[in-house]
Amino acid sequence: MTAPLSGARAARVFLCFAFGYLLSYALRAVNAVIAPALVAEMQLSNADLGLLSSAYFVSFGAMQLPLGVWLDKYGARRTEAGLLLCAALGAAVFASSSSLAGLWIGRALIGIGVSACLMAAFKAYRQWFPLERQSQLASWMLVAGTSGALSATVPVTLALPALGWRGIFWVVAALLLAVAGAIFFCLRAVERQFDDGAAKGASALAADGGYRRIFGSAYFWRMGVPGLLNHGIFFALQTLWAGPWMTTVLGKSAQQTGQILFAFNFVLLLSYLALGWAAPRLVARGWNTHRIIGIGIGGMVLAQAAMLATSAPLAWLLWLVLAACVPVTTLVQSHVALAFPAALAGRANSAYNLQLFIGAFATQWGFGVAVDLFKAHGAPAADAFRATLAIAVLLQAGALVFFLLNRAQAGNPRP
């Protein structure tokens, strides 16, 4: 049996995947910052903006089931490197488009291209690193992703006057090509080291039940429903609607919004680090992981409910409270992966991610549609945003109740 990775080779693997996920998350979040420029230049409505941003999520989500098969059959290195080439093409299409349809196609190609950035990393980690490192690696990956969200706030705000949103996307296209090359060429030797595991994963496509086994698991759905609603709605807020909420409901300027979103994502980053340190220690002291998840998701719901009640000058601090609670979703995702054999890791992660991105797509588009509908019936813009968030809070509260009342437990997967 091949020894798990350590030292410089382990660091190289992590950095290659982490930088890919950083770019993926930056592309996911950037529309919250460039939205005013897009709306002004392209004359977009709230529904148009939601539809445009959701193109990333609908294409990303549509890739999840085939992606899981490709990861288990062809491995993380080839799958992610190939798809990142598609992301680079999408960034170039987005940068050069002059119509909503062109922008949507570019955004959809980006979603397809970065769809493997986290799932490929989790697949590689599941095969190449020891089991006790999985939750820690997942937290570190989300630190990398949140760093990408940070790069899409103040840095993008500062670069917009010089480069414009089109120039920013040309730079991103070049970076995506560089990361694709690094993953394909720099990780080749590591993949060869674990060829036996990859072969077993490919043969398991027919032998281990595949998606039927995953979607037939009661434990998967205990975790998948919070992924669909709590995690998915948060992604939609973080990557698009947090920005318009600051300007429309709280009356912040574009510059203030960029600073608040930077603080929001910085707290999120610190919270991922804190959870990566604290979670194993809490479990060692007898805390049940599901209890930690329930407390964190409950905090997410309460923070958003409090946002509905105030527009005070410091109300933006509630978004920092939300950011402090969100990292428990890392535990949800890592527990889904560990509930199934390593040969099914790609499909287990992708099945969960599908739930997440269905929720994110529906919220990104649906939030804008709902706001426009409330406004069309006479509601002021700020009240329309509050009413729409209230619907989202009720859905998340229902998912939390489902999680708490469901007693399904993970099985004992084979390594």
mmCIF file of C-alpha atoms in Angstrom:
data_model
loop_
_atom_site.group_PDB
_atom_site.id
_atom_site.type_symbol
_atom_site.label_atom_id
_atom_site.label_comp_id
_atom_site.label_asym_id
_atom_site.label_seq_id
_atom_site.Cartn_x
_atom_site.Cartn_y
_atom_site.Cartn_z
ATOM 1 C CA MET A 1 0.000 0.000 0.000
ATOM 2 C CA THR A 2 1.364 3.451 -0.933
ATOM 3 C CA ALA A 3 2.173 5.706 2.030
ATOM 4 C CA PRO A 4 0.042 8.876 2.287
ATOM 5 C CA LEU A 5 1.623 12.123 1.169
ATOM 6 C CA SER A 6 3.660 14.325 3.481
ATOM 7 C CA GLY A 7 6.238 17.096 3.325
ATOM 8 C CA ALA A 8 6.991 19.071 0.169
ATOM 9 C CA ARG A 9 4.975 16.799 -2.132
ATOM 10 C CA ALA A 10 1.916 17.209 0.073
ATOM 11 C CA ALA A 11 2.392 20.989 0.089
ATOM 12 C CA ARG A 12 2.676 21.038 -3.717
ATOM 13 C CA VAL A 13 -0.546 19.090 -4.093
ATOM 14 C CA PHE A 14 -2.383 21.377 -1.705
ATOM 15 C CA LEU A 15 -1.104 24.611 -3.274
ATOM 16 C CA CYS A 16 -2.022 23.563 -6.823
ATOM 17 C CA PHE A 17 -5.575 22.661 -5.860
ATOM 18 C CA ALA A 18 -5.909 25.591 -3.454
ATOM 19 C CA PHE A 19 -5.000 28.186 -6.069
ATOM 20 C CA GLY A 20 -7.519 26.695 -8.481
ATOM 21 C CA TYR A 21 -10.225 26.902 -5.820
ATOM 22 C CA LEU A 22 -9.167 30.466 -4.972
ATOM 23 C CA LEU A 23 -9.847 31.495 -8.568
ATOM 24 C CA SER A 24 -13.105 29.524 -8.614
ATOM 25 C CA TYR A 25 -14.372 31.286 -5.506
ATOM 26 C CA ALA A 26 -13.231 34.695 -6.774
ATOM 27 C CA LEU A 27 -15.223 34.139 -9.976
ATOM 28 C CA ARG A 28 -18.191 32.997 -7.913
ATOM 29 C CA ALA A 29 -18.119 36.166 -5.784
ATOM 30 C CA VAL A 30 -16.958 38.843 -8.220
ATOM 31 C CA ASN A 31 -20.428 39.742 -9.537
ATOM 32 C CA ALA A 32 -21.351 41.160 -6.114
ATOM 33 C CA VAL A 33 -18.645 43.803 -6.658
ATOM 34 C CA ILE A 34 -18.914 44.458 -10.407
ATOM 35 C CA ALA A 35 -22.742 44.432 -10.356
ATOM 36 C CA PRO A 36 -23.081 48.273 -10.433
ATOM 37 C CA ALA A 37 -20.758 48.516 -13.443
ATOM 38 C CA LEU A 38 -22.551 45.667 -15.231
ATOM 39 C CA VAL A 39 -25.992 47.158 -14.555
ATOM 40 C CA ALA A 40 -24.888 50.609 -15.750
ATOM 41 C CA GLU A 41 -23.188 49.409 -18.950
ATOM 42 C CA MET A 42 -25.585 46.617 -19.926
ATOM 43 C CA GLN A 43 -28.851 48.157 -18.593
ATOM 44 C CA LEU A 44 -29.739 45.059 -16.534
ATOM 45 C CA SER A 45 -32.741 44.628 -14.241
ATOM 46 C CA ASN A 46 -32.510 42.818 -10.896
ATOM 47 C CA ALA A 47 -33.939 39.699 -12.558
ATOM 48 C CA ASP A 48 -31.374 40.004 -15.409
ATOM 49 C CA LEU A 49 -28.559 40.345 -12.878
ATOM 50 C CA GLY A 50 -29.775 37.331 -10.929
ATOM 51 C CA LEU A 51 -30.131 35.271 -14.123
ATOM 52 C CA LEU A 52 -26.641 36.264 -15.281
ATOM 53 C CA SER A 53 -25.009 35.390 -11.974
ATOM 54 C CA SER A 54 -26.962 32.164 -11.672
ATOM 55 C CA ALA A 55 -25.545 30.956 -15.013
ATOM 56 C CA TYR A 56 -22.415 30.015 -13.072
ATOM 57 C CA PHE A 57 -24.442 27.939 -10.631
ATOM 58 C CA VAL A 58 -26.760 26.213 -13.099
ATOM 59 C CA SER A 59 -23.860 25.111 -15.324
ATOM 60 C CA PHE A 60 -21.761 24.201 -12.290
ATOM 61 C CA GLY A 61 -24.630 22.187 -10.837
ATOM 62 C CA ALA A 62 -25.345 20.425 -14.138
ATOM 63 C CA MET A 63 -21.732 19.207 -14.175
ATOM 64 C CA GLN A 64 -21.772 17.598 -10.754
ATOM 65 C CA LEU A 65 -23.088 14.116 -11.600
ATOM 66 C CA PRO A 66 -20.862 13.501 -14.657
ATOM 67 C CA LEU A 67 -17.997 15.161 -12.779
ATOM 68 C CA GLY A 68 -18.192 12.611 -9.978
ATOM 69 C CA VAL A 69 -17.894 9.771 -12.512
ATOM 70 C CA TRP A 70 -14.945 11.443 -14.271
ATOM 71 C CA LEU A 71 -13.123 12.021 -10.992
ATOM 72 C CA ASP A 72 -13.521 8.401 -9.940
ATOM 73 C CA LYS A 73 -12.623 7.091 -13.420
ATOM 74 C CA TYR A 74 -9.922 9.475 -14.713
ATOM 75 C CA GLY A 75 -8.576 11.007 -11.513
ATOM 76 C CA ALA A 76 -8.417 14.526 -10.110
ATOM 77 C CA ARG A 77 -5.405 15.802 -12.079
ATOM 78 C CA ARG A 78 -6.632 15.246 -15.638
ATOM 79 C CA THR A 79 -10.242 16.111 -14.859
ATOM 80 C CA GLU A 80 -9.553 19.466 -13.241
ATOM 81 C CA ALA A 81 -6.802 20.553 -15.635
ATOM 82 C CA GLY A 82 -9.013 19.890 -18.651
ATOM 83 C CA LEU A 83 -12.006 21.696 -17.215
ATOM 84 C CA LEU A 84 -9.944 24.750 -16.251
ATOM 85 C CA LEU A 85 -9.229 25.271 -19.944
ATOM 86 C CA CYS A 86 -12.992 25.640 -20.424
ATOM 87 C CA ALA A 87 -13.068 28.185 -17.567
ATOM 88 C CA ALA A 88 -10.346 30.240 -19.264
ATOM 89 C CA LEU A 89 -12.394 30.233 -22.480
ATOM 90 C CA GLY A 90 -15.460 31.345 -20.519
ATOM 91 C CA ALA A 91 -13.580 34.244 -18.924
ATOM 92 C CA ALA A 92 -12.448 35.374 -22.367
ATOM 93 C CA VAL A 93 -16.015 35.143 -23.749
ATOM 94 C CA PHE A 94 -17.360 37.126 -20.775
ATOM 95 C CA ALA A 95 -14.678 39.805 -21.195
ATOM 96 C CA SER A 96 -15.428 40.288 -24.893
ATOM 97 C CA SER A 97 -19.264 40.097 -24.886
ATOM 98 C CA SER A 98 -21.580 43.021 -25.546
ATOM 99 C CA SER A 99 -24.951 41.338 -24.918
ATOM 100 C CA LEU A 100 -26.691 39.652 -22.001
ATOM 101 C CA ALA A 101 -26.739 36.364 -23.952
ATOM 102 C CA GLY A 102 -22.978 36.525 -24.544
ATOM 103 C CA LEU A 103 -22.298 37.316 -20.908
ATOM 104 C CA TRP A 104 -24.540 34.415 -19.845
ATOM 105 C CA ILE A 105 -22.689 31.980 -22.123
ATOM 106 C CA GLY A 106 -19.321 33.159 -20.796
ATOM 107 C CA ARG A 107 -20.503 32.841 -17.204
ATOM 108 C CA ALA A 108 -21.898 29.352 -17.914
ATOM 109 C CA LEU A 109 -18.588 28.224 -19.443
ATOM 110 C CA ILE A 110 -16.808 29.503 -16.351
ATOM 111 C CA GLY A 111 -19.186 27.496 -14.161
ATOM 112 C CA ILE A 112 -18.490 24.337 -16.176
ATOM 113 C CA GLY A 113 -14.754 24.964 -16.097
ATOM 114 C CA VAL A 114 -14.359 25.503 -12.356
ATOM 115 C CA SER A 115 -16.865 22.806 -11.367
ATOM 116 C CA ALA A 116 -14.060 20.433 -10.337
ATOM 117 C CA CYS A 117 -11.949 22.864 -8.314
ATOM 118 C CA LEU A 118 -13.132 21.734 -4.887
ATOM 119 C CA MET A 119 -14.377 18.251 -5.765
ATOM 120 C CA ALA A 120 -11.104 17.285 -7.489
ATOM 121 C CA ALA A 121 -9.187 18.424 -4.419
ATOM 122 C CA PHE A 122 -11.417 16.395 -2.096
ATOM 123 C CA LYS A 123 -11.078 13.341 -4.347
ATOM 124 C CA ALA A 124 -7.271 13.630 -4.377
ATOM 125 C CA TYR A 125 -7.102 14.237 -0.628
ATOM 126 C CA ARG A 126 -9.336 11.234 0.064
ATOM 127 C CA GLN A 127 -6.935 8.986 -1.901
ATOM 128 C CA TRP A 128 -3.569 10.596 -1.136
ATOM 129 C CA PHE A 129 -3.830 11.796 2.493
ATOM 130 C CA PRO A 130 -4.676 9.964 5.751
ATOM 131 C CA LEU A 131 -8.302 9.957 6.929
ATOM 132 C CA GLU A 132 -7.536 12.004 10.030
ATOM 133 C CA ARG A 133 -6.366 14.904 7.834
ATOM 134 C CA GLN A 134 -9.570 15.158 5.770
ATOM 135 C CA SER A 135 -11.507 17.696 7.873
ATOM 136 C CA GLN A 136 -8.403 19.844 8.308
ATOM 137 C CA LEU A 137 -7.665 19.813 4.583
ATOM 138 C CA ALA A 138 -11.301 20.701 3.848
ATOM 139 C CA SER A 139 -11.059 23.697 6.195
ATOM 140 C CA TRP A 140 -7.801 24.824 4.593
ATOM 141 C CA MET A 141 -9.351 24.576 1.137
ATOM 142 C CA LEU A 142 -12.202 26.805 2.258
ATOM 143 C CA VAL A 143 -9.645 29.252 3.657
ATOM 144 C CA ALA A 144 -8.159 29.322 0.149
ATOM 145 C CA GLY A 145 -11.624 29.790 -1.340
ATOM 146 C CA THR A 146 -12.441 32.602 1.042
ATOM 147 C CA SER A 147 -9.142 34.234 0.106
ATOM 148 C CA GLY A 148 -10.508 34.220 -3.433
ATOM 149 C CA ALA A 149 -13.688 35.897 -2.211
ATOM 150 C CA LEU A 150 -11.510 38.495 -0.459
ATOM 151 C CA SER A 151 -9.617 39.125 -3.694
ATOM 152 C CA ALA A 152 -12.977 39.788 -5.376
ATOM 153 C CA THR A 153 -13.857 42.626 -2.964
ATOM 154 C CA VAL A 154 -11.474 45.520 -2.219
ATOM 155 C CA PRO A 155 -8.780 44.465 -4.756
ATOM 156 C CA VAL A 156 -11.359 44.242 -7.562
ATOM 157 C CA THR A 157 -12.931 47.544 -6.437
ATOM 158 C CA LEU A 158 -9.488 49.190 -6.667
ATOM 159 C CA ALA A 159 -8.710 47.581 -10.043
ATOM 160 C CA LEU A 160 -12.037 48.474 -11.683
ATOM 161 C CA PRO A 161 -11.162 52.111 -12.537
ATOM 162 C CA ALA A 162 -7.909 51.049 -14.216
ATOM 163 C CA LEU A 163 -8.866 47.782 -15.902
ATOM 164 C CA GLY A 164 -12.656 47.815 -16.032
ATOM 165 C CA TRP A 165 -14.595 44.618 -15.491
ATOM 166 C CA ARG A 166 -13.560 43.370 -18.925
ATOM 167 C CA GLY A 167 -9.849 43.767 -18.169
ATOM 168 C CA ILE A 168 -10.269 41.935 -14.882
ATOM 169 C CA PHE A 169 -11.727 38.939 -16.692
ATOM 170 C CA TRP A 170 -8.862 38.892 -19.218
ATOM 171 C CA VAL A 171 -6.399 38.706 -16.311
ATOM 172 C CA VAL A 172 -8.428 35.877 -14.769
ATOM 173 C CA ALA A 173 -8.389 33.962 -18.072
ATOM 174 C CA ALA A 174 -4.568 34.024 -18.051
ATOM 175 C CA LEU A 175 -4.431 32.874 -14.419
ATOM 176 C CA LEU A 176 -6.791 29.974 -15.141
ATOM 177 C CA LEU A 177 -4.516 28.778 -17.947
ATOM 178 C CA ALA A 178 -1.519 28.933 -15.588
ATOM 179 C CA VAL A 179 -3.261 26.877 -12.886
ATOM 180 C CA ALA A 180 -4.430 24.277 -15.425
ATOM 181 C CA GLY A 181 -0.815 23.825 -16.511
ATOM 182 C CA ALA A 182 0.443 23.564 -12.942
ATOM 183 C CA ILE A 183 -2.087 20.882 -11.991
ATOM 184 C CA PHE A 184 -1.546 18.844 -15.158
ATOM 185 C CA PHE A 185 2.265 18.869 -15.158
ATOM 186 C CA CYS A 186 3.281 19.350 -11.510
ATOM 187 C CA LEU A 187 1.025 16.631 -10.066
ATOM 188 C CA ARG A 188 1.717 13.939 -12.651
ATOM 189 C CA ALA A 189 4.345 12.144 -10.531
ATOM 190 C CA VAL A 190 2.114 12.199 -7.454
ATOM 191 C CA GLU A 191 -0.781 10.686 -9.395
ATOM 192 C CA ARG A 192 1.463 7.890 -10.672
ATOM 193 C CA GLN A 193 2.398 7.107 -7.080
ATOM 194 C CA PHE A 194 -1.262 6.304 -6.392
ATOM 195 C CA ASP A 195 -2.152 4.575 -9.672
ATOM 196 C CA ASP A 196 -3.402 1.471 -7.842
ATOM 197 C CA GLY A 197 -5.993 3.490 -5.977
ATOM 198 C CA ALA A 198 -7.165 5.192 -9.146
ATOM 199 C CA ALA A 199 -7.574 1.826 -10.898
ATOM 200 C CA LYS A 200 -9.642 0.479 -8.033
ATOM 201 C CA GLY A 201 -11.771 3.631 -8.165
ATOM 202 C CA ALA A 202 -12.429 3.095 -11.864
ATOM 203 C CA SER A 203 -13.424 -0.543 -11.406
ATOM 204 C CA ALA A 204 -15.740 0.470 -8.560
ATOM 205 C CA LEU A 205 -17.936 2.388 -10.987
ATOM 206 C CA ALA A 206 -19.899 -0.772 -11.639
ATOM 207 C CA ALA A 207 -19.313 -2.585 -8.346
ATOM 208 C CA ASP A 208 -20.142 -0.073 -5.603
ATOM 209 C CA GLY A 209 -23.653 1.026 -6.480
ATOM 210 C CA GLY A 210 -22.609 4.501 -7.632
ATOM 211 C CA TYR A 211 -25.124 7.309 -7.381
ATOM 212 C CA ARG A 212 -27.944 4.877 -6.582
ATOM 213 C CA ARG A 213 -26.204 4.003 -3.340
ATOM 214 C CA ILE A 214 -25.503 7.654 -2.497
ATOM 215 C CA PHE A 215 -28.963 9.061 -3.267
ATOM 216 C CA GLY A 216 -30.556 6.071 -1.559
ATOM 217 C CA SER A 217 -28.772 6.869 1.707
ATOM 218 C CA ALA A 218 -30.910 8.449 4.450
ATOM 219 C CA TYR A 219 -27.753 9.966 5.916
ATOM 220 C CA PHE A 220 -26.941 11.653 2.616
ATOM 221 C CA TRP A 221 -30.318 13.393 2.692
ATOM 222 C CA ARG A 222 -29.931 14.385 6.333
ATOM 223 C CA MET A 223 -26.857 16.324 5.201
ATOM 224 C CA GLY A 224 -28.068 17.146 1.684
ATOM 225 C CA VAL A 225 -31.154 19.153 2.697
ATOM 226 C CA PRO A 226 -29.104 21.681 4.742
ATOM 227 C CA GLY A 227 -26.679 21.721 1.796
ATOM 228 C CA LEU A 228 -29.531 22.598 -0.571
ATOM 229 C CA LEU A 229 -31.107 25.324 1.568
ATOM 230 C CA ASN A 230 -28.749 26.617 4.256
ATOM 231 C CA HIS A 231 -25.463 26.267 2.382
ATOM 232 C CA GLY A 232 -26.957 27.059 -1.034
ATOM 233 C CA ILE A 233 -28.788 30.202 0.099
ATOM 234 C CA PHE A 234 -25.655 31.441 1.862
ATOM 235 C CA PHE A 235 -23.648 31.040 -1.351
ATOM 236 C CA ALA A 236 -26.211 33.088 -3.260
ATOM 237 C CA LEU A 237 -26.109 35.844 -0.636
ATOM 238 C CA GLN A 238 -22.322 35.869 -0.428
ATOM 239 C CA THR A 239 -21.699 35.823 -4.162
ATOM 240 C CA LEU A 240 -24.356 38.305 -5.297
ATOM 241 C CA TRP A 241 -27.090 39.639 -3.049
ATOM 242 C CA ALA A 242 -24.942 40.784 -0.118
ATOM 243 C CA GLY A 243 -23.746 43.710 -2.249
ATOM 244 C CA PRO A 244 -27.193 44.976 -3.319
ATOM 245 C CA TRP A 245 -28.442 44.447 0.270
ATOM 246 C CA MET A 246 -25.759 46.835 1.555
ATOM 247 C CA THR A 247 -26.566 49.534 -0.975
ATOM 248 C CA THR A 248 -30.366 49.167 -1.102
ATOM 249 C CA VAL A 249 -31.337 48.206 2.453
ATOM 250 C CA LEU A 250 -28.501 49.716 4.486
ATOM 251 C CA GLY A 251 -27.800 52.696 2.212
ATOM 252 C CA LYS A 252 -24.058 52.065 1.867
ATOM 253 C CA SER A 253 -21.962 53.480 -0.968
ATOM 254 C CA ALA A 254 -20.159 51.225 -3.444
ATOM 255 C CA GLN A 255 -16.867 51.879 -1.643
ATOM 256 C CA GLN A 256 -18.380 51.123 1.774
ATOM 257 C CA THR A 257 -19.954 47.976 0.367
ATOM 258 C CA GLY A 258 -16.592 46.758 -0.935
ATOM 259 C CA GLN A 259 -15.041 47.346 2.491
ATOM 260 C CA ILE A 260 -17.880 45.558 4.297
ATOM 261 C CA LEU A 261 -17.697 42.584 1.939
ATOM 262 C CA PHE A 262 -13.949 42.438 2.516
ATOM 263 C CA ALA A 263 -14.520 42.360 6.293
ATOM 264 C CA PHE A 264 -17.269 39.755 5.832
ATOM 265 C CA ASN A 265 -15.028 37.435 3.847
ATOM 266 C CA PHE A 266 -12.068 38.051 6.159
ATOM 267 C CA VAL A 267 -14.137 36.966 9.168
ATOM 268 C CA LEU A 268 -15.259 33.946 7.139
ATOM 269 C CA LEU A 269 -11.628 33.060 6.444
ATOM 270 C CA LEU A 270 -10.689 33.364 10.139
ATOM 271 C CA SER A 271 -13.720 31.279 11.074
ATOM 272 C CA TYR A 272 -12.684 28.474 8.728
ATOM 273 C CA LEU A 273 -9.231 28.499 10.335
ATOM 274 C CA ALA A 274 -10.746 28.495 13.812
ATOM 275 C CA LEU A 275 -13.057 25.596 13.009
ATOM 276 C CA GLY A 276 -10.203 23.580 11.509
ATOM 277 C CA TRP A 277 -8.394 23.986 14.837
ATOM 278 C CA ALA A 278 -11.376 23.648 17.186
ATOM 279 C CA ALA A 279 -13.554 20.915 15.654
ATOM 280 C CA PRO A 280 -11.263 17.923 16.320
ATOM 281 C CA ARG A 281 -10.615 19.195 19.846
ATOM 282 C CA LEU A 282 -14.326 19.559 20.566
ATOM 283 C CA VAL A 283 -14.998 16.066 19.243
ATOM 284 C CA ALA A 284 -12.124 14.723 21.391
ATOM 285 C CA ARG A 285 -13.839 16.268 24.417
ATOM 286 C CA GLY A 286 -17.064 14.454 23.658
ATOM 287 C CA TRP A 287 -18.938 16.944 21.468
ATOM 288 C CA ASN A 288 -21.046 15.256 18.804
ATOM 289 C CA THR A 289 -20.267 16.582 15.318
ATOM 290 C CA HIS A 290 -23.978 16.824 14.513
ATOM 291 C CA ARG A 291 -24.446 18.996 17.591
ATOM 292 C CA ILE A 292 -21.728 21.373 16.351
ATOM 293 C CA ILE A 293 -23.404 21.495 12.929
ATOM 294 C CA GLY A 294 -26.822 22.202 14.473
ATOM 295 C CA ILE A 295 -25.464 25.066 16.596
ATOM 296 C CA GLY A 296 -23.690 26.636 13.624
ATOM 297 C CA ILE A 297 -26.664 26.392 11.260
ATOM 298 C CA GLY A 298 -28.931 27.750 14.008
ATOM 299 C CA GLY A 299 -26.608 30.742 14.324
ATOM 300 C CA MET A 300 -26.807 31.308 10.562
ATOM 301 C CA VAL A 301 -30.610 31.374 10.661
ATOM 302 C CA LEU A 302 -30.748 33.716 13.676
ATOM 303 C CA ALA A 303 -28.243 36.158 12.165
ATOM 304 C CA GLN A 304 -30.301 36.456 8.967
ATOM 305 C CA ALA A 305 -33.534 36.791 10.936
ATOM 306 C CA ALA A 306 -31.966 39.681 12.858
ATOM 307 C CA MET A 307 -31.074 41.391 9.553
ATOM 308 C CA LEU A 308 -34.792 41.654 8.825
ATOM 309 C CA ALA A 309 -35.410 43.640 11.997
ATOM 310 C CA THR A 310 -32.940 46.518 11.687
ATOM 311 C CA SER A 311 -31.395 48.991 9.266
ATOM 312 C CA ALA A 312 -29.311 50.729 11.931
ATOM 313 C CA PRO A 313 -25.880 52.065 10.880
ATOM 314 C CA LEU A 314 -24.147 49.066 12.464
ATOM 315 C CA ALA A 315 -26.573 46.466 11.075
ATOM 316 C CA TRP A 316 -23.856 45.310 8.678
ATOM 317 C CA LEU A 317 -22.155 43.674 11.682
ATOM 318 C CA LEU A 318 -24.832 40.980 11.542
ATOM 319 C CA TRP A 319 -23.212 39.791 8.317
ATOM 320 C CA LEU A 320 -20.026 39.185 10.309
ATOM 321 C CA VAL A 321 -22.020 37.068 12.754
ATOM 322 C CA LEU A 322 -23.330 35.080 9.784
ATOM 323 C CA ALA A 323 -19.760 34.635 8.522
ATOM 324 C CA ALA A 324 -18.660 33.315 11.916
ATOM 325 C CA CYS A 325 -21.342 30.586 11.838
ATOM 326 C CA VAL A 326 -21.057 29.435 8.206
ATOM 327 C CA PRO A 327 -17.900 27.257 8.484
ATOM 328 C CA VAL A 328 -19.888 24.417 10.087
ATOM 329 C CA THR A 329 -21.008 23.619 6.533
ATOM 330 C CA THR A 330 -17.447 22.306 6.061
ATOM 331 C CA LEU A 331 -18.238 19.560 8.564
ATOM 332 C CA VAL A 332 -21.410 18.714 6.661
ATOM 333 C CA GLN A 333 -19.553 18.261 3.385
ATOM 334 C CA SER A 334 -16.590 16.344 4.805
ATOM 335 C CA HIS A 335 -18.919 13.954 6.667
ATOM 336 C CA VAL A 336 -20.796 13.179 3.448
ATOM 337 C CA ALA A 337 -17.505 12.190 1.777
ATOM 338 C CA LEU A 338 -16.374 10.035 4.698
ATOM 339 C CA ALA A 339 -19.727 8.226 4.872
ATOM 340 C CA PHE A 340 -18.904 6.348 1.644
ATOM 341 C CA PRO A 341 -15.913 4.305 0.405
ATOM 342 C CA ALA A 342 -12.919 6.104 -1.100
ATOM 343 C CA ALA A 343 -13.817 4.658 -4.524
ATOM 344 C CA LEU A 344 -17.076 6.635 -4.364
ATOM 345 C CA ALA A 345 -15.527 9.825 -2.970
ATOM 346 C CA GLY A 346 -15.813 11.764 -6.231
ATOM 347 C CA ARG A 347 -19.480 10.917 -6.647
ATOM 348 C CA ALA A 348 -20.354 11.436 -2.967
ATOM 349 C CA ASN A 349 -18.821 14.919 -2.949
ATOM 350 C CA SER A 350 -20.368 15.801 -6.299
ATOM 351 C CA ALA A 351 -23.818 14.603 -5.208
ATOM 352 C CA TYR A 352 -23.643 16.913 -2.179
ATOM 353 C CA ASN A 353 -22.311 19.755 -4.292
ATOM 354 C CA LEU A 354 -25.240 19.308 -6.660
ATOM 355 C CA GLN A 355 -27.642 20.033 -3.785
ATOM 356 C CA LEU A 356 -25.635 23.098 -2.815
ATOM 357 C CA PHE A 357 -25.595 24.564 -6.300
ATOM 358 C CA ILE A 358 -29.243 23.848 -7.003
ATOM 359 C CA GLY A 359 -29.969 25.941 -3.917
ATOM 360 C CA ALA A 360 -27.530 28.651 -4.951
ATOM 361 C CA PHE A 361 -28.869 28.845 -8.517
ATOM 362 C CA ALA A 362 -32.491 28.965 -7.411
ATOM 363 C CA THR A 363 -31.718 31.670 -4.855
ATOM 364 C CA GLN A 364 -29.526 33.833 -7.083
ATOM 365 C CA TRP A 365 -32.193 33.969 -9.781
ATOM 366 C CA GLY A 366 -35.246 33.641 -7.550
ATOM 367 C CA PHE A 367 -34.112 36.379 -5.173
ATOM 368 C CA GLY A 368 -33.968 38.888 -8.022
ATOM 369 C CA VAL A 369 -37.313 37.743 -9.436
ATOM 370 C CA ALA A 370 -38.957 38.023 -6.017
ATOM 371 C CA VAL A 371 -37.533 41.506 -5.389
ATOM 372 C CA ASP A 372 -38.825 42.713 -8.750
ATOM 373 C CA LEU A 373 -42.260 41.165 -8.046
ATOM 374 C CA PHE A 374 -42.551 42.848 -4.643
ATOM 375 C CA LYS A 375 -41.513 46.164 -6.196
ATOM 376 C CA ALA A 376 -44.034 45.719 -9.022
ATOM 377 C CA HIS A 377 -46.759 45.423 -6.357
ATOM 378 C CA GLY A 378 -45.768 48.711 -4.747
ATOM 379 C CA ALA A 379 -43.182 47.722 -2.152
ATOM 380 C CA PRO A 380 -40.216 50.082 -1.707
ATOM 381 C CA ALA A 381 -36.935 48.542 -2.816
ATOM 382 C CA ALA A 382 -35.625 48.030 0.737
ATOM 383 C CA ASP A 383 -38.868 46.344 1.836
ATOM 384 C CA ALA A 384 -38.805 44.127 -1.252
ATOM 385 C CA PHE A 385 -35.337 42.917 -0.269
ATOM 386 C CA ARG A 386 -36.465 42.279 3.324
ATOM 387 C CA ALA A 387 -39.536 40.312 2.236
ATOM 388 C CA THR A 388 -37.430 38.162 -0.071
ATOM 389 C CA LEU A 389 -34.847 37.440 2.625
ATOM 390 C CA ALA A 390 -37.676 36.545 5.018
ATOM 391 C CA ILE A 391 -38.760 33.771 2.627
ATOM 392 C CA ALA A 392 -35.172 32.520 2.502
ATOM 393 C CA VAL A 393 -34.940 32.515 6.317
ATOM 394 C CA LEU A 394 -38.121 30.442 6.626
ATOM 395 C CA LEU A 395 -36.767 27.868 4.175
ATOM 396 C CA GLN A 396 -33.507 27.630 6.107
ATOM 397 C CA ALA A 397 -35.314 27.255 9.423
ATOM 398 C CA GLY A 398 -37.287 24.355 7.931
ATOM 399 C CA ALA A 399 -34.053 22.668 6.780
ATOM 400 C CA LEU A 400 -32.582 23.057 10.276
ATOM 401 C CA VAL A 401 -35.631 21.395 11.841
ATOM 402 C CA PHE A 402 -35.343 18.530 9.323
ATOM 403 C CA PHE A 403 -31.665 18.044 10.222
ATOM 404 C CA LEU A 404 -32.310 18.085 13.976
ATOM 405 C CA LEU A 405 -35.254 15.675 13.860
ATOM 406 C CA ASN A 406 -33.575 13.254 11.435
ATOM 407 C CA ARG A 407 -31.652 10.538 13.295
ATOM 408 C CA ALA A 408 -29.938 8.859 10.315
ATOM 409 C CA GLN A 409 -26.272 8.023 10.938
ATOM 410 C CA ALA A 410 -23.319 7.381 8.639
ATOM 411 C CA GLY A 411 -22.332 3.788 8.001
ATOM 412 C CA ASN A 412 -18.825 2.351 8.183
ATOM 413 C CA PRO A 413 -17.340 2.844 4.698
ATOM 414 C CA ARG A 414 -14.541 0.722 3.370
ATOM 415 C CA PRO A 415 -11.243 2.625 2.823
#
